[in-house]
Structure formats: C-alpha cells, structure tokens
Short mmCIF file of C-alpha atoms and ligand atoms in Angstrom, two decimals:
data_model
loop_
_atom_site.label_atom_id
_atom_site.label_comp_id
_atom_site.label_asym_id
_atom_site.label_seq_id
_atom_site.Cartn_x
_atom_site.Cartn_y
_atom_site.Cartn_z
CA MET A 287 -1.78 -30.59 16.83
CA SER A 288 -2.26 -28.47 14.24
CA LYS A 289 1.02 -27.35 12.37
CA ILE A 290 1.01 -23.36 10.50
CA TYR A 291 3.91 -22.93 8.31
CA ILE A 292 4.42 -18.98 7.77
CA THR A 293 6.64 -17.61 4.66
CA ARG A 294 8.41 -15.47 6.39
CA ASN A 295 9.98 -14.20 9.94
CA ILE A 296 7.75 -10.93 11.34
CA PRO A 297 7.72 -10.00 14.75
CA ASP A 298 7.33 -11.70 16.82
CA ALA A 299 3.72 -11.20 18.06
CA GLY A 300 1.37 -13.14 16.29
CA ILE A 301 3.88 -15.87 16.08
CA ASN A 302 4.26 -16.42 20.20
CA LYS A 303 0.45 -16.88 20.64
CA LEU A 304 0.30 -18.83 18.29
CA LYS A 305 3.01 -21.63 20.21
CA GLU A 306 0.89 -20.32 23.60
CA LYS A 307 -1.93 -22.73 21.44
CA GLY A 308 0.21 -25.53 21.26
CA TYR A 309 0.42 -25.23 17.20
CA GLU A 310 3.42 -26.42 15.88
CA VAL A 311 4.60 -23.17 13.62
CA ASP A 312 7.78 -23.82 11.19
CA ILE A 313 9.35 -20.37 9.67
CA ASN A 314 11.28 -19.85 6.66
CA PRO A 315 14.67 -19.71 7.83
CA ASP A 316 15.92 -17.51 5.57
CA ASP A 317 15.52 -14.00 5.46
CA LYS A 318 13.86 -13.29 2.08
CA VAL A 319 11.23 -14.27 -0.30
CA LEU A 320 11.00 -17.36 -1.57
CA THR A 321 10.38 -18.96 -4.94
CA LYS A 322 7.20 -20.82 -6.23
CA GLU A 323 9.16 -23.46 -6.31
CA GLU A 324 10.63 -23.12 -2.71
CA LEU A 325 7.33 -22.13 -1.26
CA ILE A 326 5.69 -25.40 -2.72
CA SER A 327 8.17 -27.15 -1.40
CA ALA A 328 8.56 -25.76 1.63
CA LEU A 329 4.53 -26.01 2.10
CA SER A 330 4.67 -29.75 0.42
CA ALA A 331 6.82 -31.48 3.31
CA LYS A 332 3.56 -31.32 6.27
CA PRO A 333 0.38 -31.36 6.11
CA TYR A 334 0.04 -27.84 6.71
CA ASP A 335 -3.37 -26.94 8.13
CA ALA A 336 -2.97 -23.05 8.60
CA VAL A 337 -0.51 -20.74 6.02
CA LEU A 338 0.26 -17.12 7.11
CA CYS A 339 2.22 -15.68 3.77
CA LEU A 340 3.34 -12.10 2.77
CA LEU A 341 2.39 -9.95 0.39
CA THR A 342 5.15 -11.38 -2.09
CA ASP A 343 4.08 -14.94 -2.05
CA GLN A 344 1.94 -14.95 -5.09
CA ILE A 345 -0.92 -17.35 -3.69
CA ASP A 346 -2.30 -19.40 -6.77
CA LYS A 347 -4.03 -22.85 -7.21
CA GLU A 348 -0.43 -24.88 -7.32
CA VAL A 349 0.42 -22.66 -3.88
CA PHE A 350 -2.50 -24.59 -2.51
CA GLU A 351 -2.05 -27.82 -3.60
CA ALA A 352 0.70 -27.67 -2.07
CA ALA A 353 -0.84 -27.28 1.10
CA PRO A 354 -4.10 -29.42 0.43
CA GLN A 355 -4.46 -29.55 4.31
CA ALA A 356 -4.78 -25.71 4.75
CA LYS A 357 -7.70 -24.69 6.18
CA ILE A 358 -6.83 -20.92 5.84
CA PHE A 359 -4.42 -18.39 4.14
CA ALA A 360 -3.28 -15.54 6.13
CA ASN A 361 -2.41 -12.41 4.14
CA TYR A 362 0.01 -10.11 6.63
CA ALA A 363 -1.18 -7.13 4.94
CA VAL A 364 -4.73 -4.95 4.17
CA GLY A 365 -4.40 -5.79 0.34
CA TYR A 366 -4.80 -9.34 -1.07
CA ASN A 367 -3.91 -9.17 -4.84
CA ASN A 368 -0.98 -11.26 -4.26
CA ILE A 369 -3.52 -14.45 -3.21
CA ASP A 370 -6.36 -15.95 -6.31
CA VAL A 371 -8.92 -15.36 -4.07
CA ASP A 372 -11.75 -16.84 -6.79
CA THR A 373 -9.60 -20.63 -6.62
CA ALA A 374 -9.15 -20.16 -2.80
CA LYS A 375 -13.15 -19.79 -2.64
CA GLU A 376 -13.59 -22.72 -4.73
CA LYS A 377 -11.78 -24.89 -2.40
CA GLY A 378 -13.53 -23.91 0.01
CA ILE A 379 -9.98 -22.50 1.61
CA MET A 380 -10.39 -19.11 3.99
CA ILE A 381 -8.53 -15.70 2.97
CA THR A 382 -7.84 -13.34 5.84
CA ASN A 383 -5.81 -9.82 5.59
CA THR A 384 -5.35 -6.87 8.57
CA PRO A 385 -7.67 -3.92 7.61
CA GLY A 386 -7.99 -1.60 10.28
CA VAL A 387 -5.18 -1.94 12.87
CA LEU A 388 -2.82 -0.32 9.79
CA THR A 389 -4.42 2.82 8.71
CA GLU A 390 -3.74 5.63 10.98
CA THR A 391 0.69 4.82 9.91
CA VAL A 392 -0.03 4.67 6.18
CA ALA A 393 -2.07 7.22 6.30
CA GLU A 394 0.60 9.58 8.45
CA TYR A 395 2.43 7.89 6.00
CA ALA A 396 0.85 9.89 2.84
CA PHE A 397 1.15 12.26 4.95
CA ALA A 398 4.69 12.30 5.48
CA LEU A 399 5.48 11.93 1.86
CA ILE A 400 3.44 14.58 0.59
CA LEU A 401 5.03 17.25 2.69
CA ALA A 402 8.34 15.66 1.43
CA ILE A 403 7.84 16.26 -2.07
CA ALA A 404 5.73 19.55 -2.17
CA HIS A 405 9.02 20.69 0.62
CA ARG A 406 11.16 18.61 -1.86
CA ILE A 407 12.95 17.51 1.37
CA ALA A 408 14.95 14.17 -0.06
CA GLU A 409 15.85 16.32 -1.89
CA ALA A 410 17.16 18.64 0.40
CA ASP A 411 19.31 16.54 2.43
CA LYS A 412 21.14 14.54 -0.44
CA PHE A 413 22.02 18.36 -1.40
CA THR A 414 23.41 19.23 2.23
CA ARG A 415 24.99 15.51 2.42
CA GLU A 416 27.01 16.07 -0.61
CA GLY A 417 27.73 19.07 0.82
CA LYS A 418 26.70 21.47 -1.13
CA TYR A 419 25.32 23.95 0.49
CA LYS A 420 27.50 26.88 0.55
CA GLY A 421 24.77 29.26 2.55
CA TRP A 422 21.46 30.38 2.74
CA ALA A 423 20.46 31.45 -0.09
CA PRO A 424 16.49 33.00 -1.28
CA LYS A 425 15.86 31.10 -4.13
CA LEU A 426 17.51 28.15 -2.83
CA LEU A 427 15.81 24.27 -2.90
CA LEU A 428 12.18 26.78 -3.58
CA GLY A 429 8.82 23.78 -2.52
CA SER A 430 5.15 24.56 -2.57
CA ASN A 431 2.96 25.30 0.16
CA ILE A 432 0.50 22.53 1.02
CA SER A 433 -1.42 24.57 3.41
CA GLY A 434 -4.75 25.98 2.12
CA LYS A 435 -4.37 23.99 -1.50
CA THR A 436 -6.60 21.36 -3.17
CA LEU A 437 -5.99 17.92 -2.00
CA GLY A 438 -7.72 15.14 -4.68
CA ILE A 439 -7.89 11.53 -2.92
CA ILE A 440 -8.56 8.75 -5.06
CA GLY A 441 -9.97 6.04 -3.25
CA LEU A 442 -11.82 6.70 0.07
CA GLY A 443 -11.91 3.54 1.89
CA ARG A 444 -10.03 3.33 4.46
CA ILE A 445 -6.73 5.10 4.53
CA GLY A 446 -7.24 7.23 1.78
CA SER A 447 -10.49 9.08 4.64
CA GLN A 448 -7.66 9.50 6.96
CA VAL A 449 -5.35 10.88 5.07
CA ALA A 450 -8.62 13.47 4.31
CA HIS A 451 -9.40 13.76 7.63
CA HIS A 452 -5.19 15.07 8.44
CA ALA A 453 -5.70 17.38 5.20
CA LYS A 454 -8.75 19.37 6.34
CA ASN A 455 -8.50 18.92 9.54
CA GLY A 456 -3.68 19.65 10.02
CA PHE A 457 -3.67 21.96 7.06
CA ASN A 458 -6.86 23.71 6.05
CA MET A 459 -6.93 22.09 2.89
CA ASN A 460 -9.63 21.71 0.21
CA VAL A 461 -10.07 17.72 -0.45
CA LEU A 462 -11.87 16.63 -3.34
CA TYR A 463 -12.35 12.66 -3.73
CA TYR A 464 -13.35 10.35 -6.33
CA ASP A 465 -14.65 6.79 -5.11
CA VAL A 466 -17.01 4.29 -7.02
CA LYS A 467 -18.67 4.44 -3.73
CA ARG A 468 -19.83 7.88 -2.52
CA ASN A 469 -19.10 9.01 1.34
CA GLU A 470 -21.88 11.61 2.03
CA ASP A 471 -21.51 11.24 5.59
CA PHE A 472 -17.78 12.30 5.26
CA GLU A 473 -19.14 14.34 3.28
CA LYS A 474 -20.10 16.65 5.57
CA GLU A 475 -17.92 15.06 8.56
CA ILE A 476 -15.03 16.66 6.92
CA GLY A 477 -16.00 18.99 4.69
CA ALA A 478 -14.96 17.17 1.49
CA THR A 479 -15.92 17.34 -2.32
CA TYR A 480 -17.12 13.80 -3.70
CA LYS A 481 -16.77 14.46 -7.97
CA GLU A 482 -18.96 11.81 -9.48
CA ASN A 483 -15.23 12.01 -11.86
CA MET A 484 -12.10 11.27 -11.68
CA GLU A 485 -10.96 13.08 -14.28
CA ASP A 486 -11.97 16.46 -12.19
CA VAL A 487 -10.58 15.51 -8.76
CA LEU A 488 -7.42 15.22 -11.16
CA LYS A 489 -8.16 18.20 -12.97
CA GLU A 490 -8.83 20.34 -9.86
CA SER A 491 -5.81 18.28 -7.66
CA ASP A 492 -2.79 20.09 -6.68
CA ILE A 493 -1.62 16.62 -5.01
CA VAL A 494 -3.57 13.55 -5.92
CA SER A 495 -3.34 10.59 -3.60
CA LEU A 496 -3.58 7.15 -4.00
CA HIS A 497 -5.77 4.91 -1.81
CA VAL A 498 -7.36 1.67 -3.95
CA PRO A 499 -7.09 -1.82 -3.55
CA LEU A 500 -5.34 -2.76 -6.96
CA ILE A 501 -7.81 -4.53 -8.57
CA ASP A 502 -8.90 -5.30 -12.50
CA SER A 503 -10.71 -2.19 -12.95
CA THR A 504 -7.61 -0.14 -10.92
CA LYS A 505 -4.78 -1.84 -12.82
CA HIS A 506 -3.37 1.32 -14.92
CA LEU A 507 -5.44 4.00 -13.43
CA MET A 508 -3.44 6.27 -13.65
CA ASN A 509 -2.19 5.83 -16.87
CA ALA A 510 -0.64 8.28 -19.51
CA ASP A 511 -3.91 9.72 -20.58
CA ARG A 512 -4.51 10.89 -16.67
CA LEU A 513 -2.05 11.73 -15.84
CA LYS A 514 -1.55 14.33 -18.58
CA MET A 515 -4.64 15.35 -17.26
CA MET A 516 -3.20 16.52 -13.81
CA LYS A 517 -2.09 20.02 -13.19
CA LYS A 518 1.63 21.25 -14.14
CA SER A 519 2.35 22.15 -10.75
CA ALA A 520 0.74 18.85 -9.17
CA TYR A 521 1.86 15.85 -7.11
CA LEU A 522 1.34 12.24 -7.28
CA VAL A 523 1.19 10.12 -3.91
CA ASN A 524 1.24 6.60 -4.03
CA THR A 525 1.13 5.34 -1.25
CA SER A 526 -1.97 2.15 -2.87
CA ARG A 527 -0.13 -0.42 -5.12
CA GLY A 528 2.07 0.40 -7.41
CA PRO A 529 0.29 -1.85 -10.70
CA VAL A 530 -2.27 1.56 -9.98
CA VAL A 531 0.17 3.55 -11.78
CA ASP A 532 1.54 3.29 -15.65
CA GLU A 533 4.90 3.49 -14.17
CA LYS A 534 7.11 3.80 -17.08
CA PHE A 535 5.02 7.17 -18.53
CA LEU A 536 5.13 8.00 -15.20
CA VAL A 537 9.32 8.35 -15.94
CA SER A 538 8.76 10.76 -19.26
CA ALA A 539 5.63 12.53 -17.57
CA LEU A 540 7.71 13.26 -14.75
CA ARG A 541 10.96 13.88 -16.79
CA ASP A 542 8.90 16.35 -19.42
CA GLY A 543 7.25 18.34 -17.02
CA VAL A 544 3.31 16.66 -17.56
CA ILE A 545 3.07 16.99 -13.46
CA LYS A 546 5.95 18.59 -11.11
CA GLY A 547 6.65 15.37 -8.98
CA ALA A 548 5.80 12.63 -6.96
CA ALA A 549 5.84 9.95 -4.43
CA LEU A 550 6.16 6.48 -4.26
CA ASP A 551 5.67 3.68 -1.78
CA VAL A 552 5.05 1.01 -4.16
CA PHE A 553 6.38 0.15 -7.64
CA GLU A 554 4.87 -1.65 -10.60
CA GLU A 555 7.38 -4.75 -10.38
CA GLU A 556 8.35 -4.25 -7.25
CA PRO A 557 11.01 -4.87 -6.33
CA GLU A 558 12.31 -3.29 -9.83
CA LEU A 559 11.86 0.30 -10.48
CA ALA A 560 11.17 1.79 -14.22
CA GLU A 561 13.98 2.75 -16.04
CA GLY A 562 15.21 6.07 -15.30
CA LEU A 563 13.05 6.77 -12.27
CA VAL A 564 15.99 7.22 -9.95
CA GLY A 565 17.56 9.41 -11.93
CA LEU A 566 14.83 12.42 -10.72
CA ASP A 567 15.07 14.80 -8.63
CA ASN A 568 11.39 15.09 -8.54
CA VAL A 569 10.52 11.79 -6.98
CA ILE A 570 10.93 9.79 -3.83
CA LEU A 571 11.37 6.51 -3.68
CA THR A 572 10.27 4.54 -0.30
CA PRO A 573 10.73 0.90 -0.16
CA HIS A 574 6.66 -0.09 0.35
CA ILE A 575 6.94 0.96 4.14
CA ALA A 576 4.58 2.85 4.64
CA SER A 577 3.04 0.49 7.12
CA ALA A 578 6.70 0.15 8.92
CA THR A 579 6.04 1.13 12.19
CA GLU A 580 7.07 -1.22 15.33
CA GLU A 581 3.46 -0.97 16.98
CA THR A 582 2.02 -2.01 13.76
CA ARG A 583 3.69 -4.23 12.70
CA SER A 584 3.47 -6.26 15.56
CA LYS A 585 -0.32 -5.61 15.29
CA MET A 586 -0.59 -6.81 12.28
CA SER A 587 1.27 -9.40 12.88
CA GLU A 588 -1.41 -10.62 15.75
CA MET A 589 -4.06 -9.67 13.73
CA THR A 590 -2.55 -12.18 11.74
CA ALA A 591 -2.46 -15.14 14.80
CA ASP A 592 -6.02 -13.76 15.78
CA ASN A 593 -7.65 -14.93 12.52
CA ILE A 594 -5.70 -18.72 12.26
CA ILE A 595 -6.43 -19.47 15.18
CA VAL A 596 -10.53 -18.77 15.11
CA ALA A 597 -10.05 -20.76 11.48
CA LEU A 598 -8.66 -23.22 13.14
CA GLU A 599 -10.56 -23.34 16.51
CA GLY A 600 -13.66 -24.38 13.72
CA GLY A 601 -15.16 -20.79 13.63
CA THR A 602 -14.57 -18.17 10.67
CA PRO A 603 -12.32 -15.38 11.12
CA PRO A 604 -12.99 -11.69 11.70
CA ASN A 605 -10.55 -10.87 8.82
CA LEU A 606 -12.15 -13.02 6.25
CA VAL A 607 -12.33 -11.15 2.87
P1 NAD B 979 -10.33 0.38 1.48
O1 NAD B 979 -11.17 -0.64 0.69
O2 NAD B 979 -11.03 0.57 3.20
O3 NAD B 979 -10.85 1.39 0.33
C1 NAD B 979 -9.89 1.41 -0.73
C2 NAD B 979 -10.91 1.78 -1.23
O4 NAD B 979 -11.20 2.33 -2.10
C3 NAD B 979 -12.75 1.60 -0.90
O5 NAD B 979 -13.26 2.67 -0.65
C4 NAD B 979 -13.43 1.55 -2.82
O6 NAD B 979 -14.63 1.89 -2.65
C5 NAD B 979 -12.22 2.11 -3.32
N1 NAD B 979 -12.38 1.89 -4.67
C6 NAD B 979 -12.15 0.72 -5.64
N2 NAD B 979 -12.29 0.50 -6.54
C7 NAD B 979 -12.01 1.69 -6.50
C8 NAD B 979 -11.86 2.14 -8.47
N3 NAD B 979 -12.42 1.85 -9.70
N4 NAD B 979 -11.93 3.58 -8.11
C9 NAD B 979 -12.00 4.45 -6.97
N5 NAD B 979 -12.30 3.77 -6.31
C10 NAD B 979 -11.88 2.71 -5.81
O7 NAD B 979 -8.83 -0.01 1.96
P2 NAD B 979 -7.68 0.85 3.01
O8 NAD B 979 -7.92 -0.25 4.28
O9 NAD B 979 -7.87 2.03 2.98
O10 NAD B 979 -6.09 0.42 2.01
C11 NAD B 979 -6.72 0.57 0.40
C12 NAD B 979 -4.98 0.34 -0.56
O11 NAD B 979 -4.07 0.15 0.17
C13 NAD B 979 -4.85 -1.91 -0.11
O12 NAD B 979 -5.85 -2.30 -0.91
C14 NAD B 979 -3.43 -1.64 -0.40
O13 NAD B 979 -3.80 -1.99 -1.09
C15 NAD B 979 -3.12 -0.59 -0.20
N6 NAD B 979 -2.09 0.13 1.26
C16 NAD B 979 -0.54 -0.11 0.99
C17 NAD B 979 0.43 -0.19 2.10
C18 NAD B 979 2.53 -0.33 2.07
O14 NAD B 979 3.02 -0.07 2.69
N7 NAD B 979 2.14 0.87 1.24
C19 NAD B 979 -0.19 0.03 3.39
C20 NAD B 979 -1.39 -0.73 3.70
C21 NAD B 979 -2.05 -0.34 2.41
#
C-alpha cells in the first residue's frame, strides 16, 4: 500500500481521493508549518512514496533525502519557488503544482485590492470602527477612480491576463504590460499594449500589478530605482511573491510619497513584515490569501491528489513542472 505524507491539513476533497485509492495517508496533526527538522523527522518515520507539500515548506536536498522512496513532491500552490527543482530533477523526483484552478480567484483578489487601495476601503473601515465618523463630509477620505486609468501588468501569464481582462472589460482601463514573452494574440483580443521595457510600464501606469513567479530574475524586480520610476500618484499591488518587491525600500517610498499607496498580499519574510509597514495608512496588508476561497482551495486539494495518484500509478502527472 502506497504511503503519502501531507505536511499540513488541507481541504478534504484531495485527502478523500487519496484514501479512496487505498493509500495510507499521514497528515501533520498540528495546524502549523513544520520546521525543517520536524519535516525531516516526519518523513523519516516511514518509507513514504509521495509527499504533498505547501508553499511554506522549504523542500531542499536534505528533505528529499529524508524521503528516499518518494517519487513525487506535489506542491499545493501554483508557485514552486519553495522547492529545489534542479535537485529534484537530478534525483528523478517529480514536482507538480496547481496551475489554472486558482487563476480566476487570484485575479479577482488582485482586483479587490486594486479597488480597495484606490477607494481607501480598509482605511475607511478602520476610521468608522474607531468611532471617527461624525457625519458626511465633502472631503472625507477622498480616493481615486480607476475607470479609464492605466493599469500596468508585470507578468502577463494566467493570472496577469485575467486581471487585464477585468480591467479592460469591467473598468474600461488602458492596459499596458511587460513580460519576458510577448503575447500578440492577447493584445489583439483585449486591446492591451506591450512595452518592451518594463520601465515604460512603470512610468505610465496609475496602478502596477505584479504577477511574475519568484525566480532569480524577479527577486527585487521592484527595487528602489524602479519604484522611483512610478508616478507619485500611483499604487502598487502585489499578489505574486513578497521577494519580488524590495519591501524595506517600499516602506520608505510609501512614507515619503514616492508612490501613493500599495496593497500587498505577500511579504518578503512571511509572516514577518518589514519594519514600519504596519504603521502606514496608505498600505493594505493581507495574509497571503489571494487563492483562499472554499471552492478554489478544494479544487487545489483535488488537483494535488490527482498529480500524486497519476505518479504512483506510473504515469506522468498532469502538472509536472
Ligand atoms: P504564469 O506562469 O502563468 O505567469 C507568470 C508570467 O510571468 C509568465 O507569463 C512569464 O513569462 C512572466 N515572467 C517570468 N519572468 C518574468 C520577468 N522577469 N519579467 C516579466 N515577466 C516575467 O503564472 P500564474 O499562474 O499567472 O501565477 C503567477 C504567480 O502568482 C505564481 O508564480 C505565484 O508565485 C503567484 N501566486 C500568488 C498567489 C497568492 O496567494 N498571493 C496565488 C497564486 C499565484
């Protein structure tokens, strides 16, 4: 009977699929991220054939070596920057992710952040709860329209294109994008404009939304120089990965009016936040929940299980990276 280890409890759908196959499924009993030592110790307990891991697990050579029988490490996320894929390939271990099923949800969430930061929704909620609302006032908490404005997308993949679609069709925005790969069909379909230099997107956009994976070339993609290129009136929205932005510089940029505001779902040293971030009113902070709807997390659970099942039955999993 194949043995599966799941590093943290996930929605039932996928777990049930694995159990229905007759697999022995062990789940980390505590609702917390395992330290590397704990993960190694858990994996060493039995000869596991597959591991279902999360983006909060750092999967490296030592972890692979703790599960020498495992054919597959199936990540419960579309991003897989937490896994040493090169070492996995050397060892013949399959790595899979969950692309597509969360695109719509993350794009909706990115848009929710765009609307929330431009209309100061989090700030207004806090203001009201604190009992500061003393009556309608003509200049109370003035925000910015987004309709007709320019949205800059950095990384026009699955999620970035969906955000572009909402911007164009929902809010009649002008959409600019930069990606290492140009997509002319999408440009024609949506009416988006490709910029060969990312800097042109930054200079011309009222809102910049980040949708790149975290890889060597995207670490601190939004560094001090690039943040300074944005309009003073512009907002930055990050639902990609925290280290794509130099968070320390972002704090001073927000404090000194280099840009007008930011909405962040991801952070450089999660769950830690850069010093000074929490004290700022012109930033929205959410705890990495862009894909967190019941429907989507359940689909991710099934997709991760399907990848494991196919691998253990000797096939090539559909979402091999
Ligand atoms: P995708 O692979 O479809 O799209 C990524 C795009 O980025 C591709 O078009 C790629 O060409 C482009 N790209 C790569 N390097 C680039 C660079 N240096 N400059 C510009 N463009 C570059 O991926 P996706 O499904 O759209 O997901 C994007 C990322 O979103 C994931 O890798 C993940 O890290 C993040 N994500 C976050 C959450 C969350 O909860 N906040 C949820 C899902 C995904």
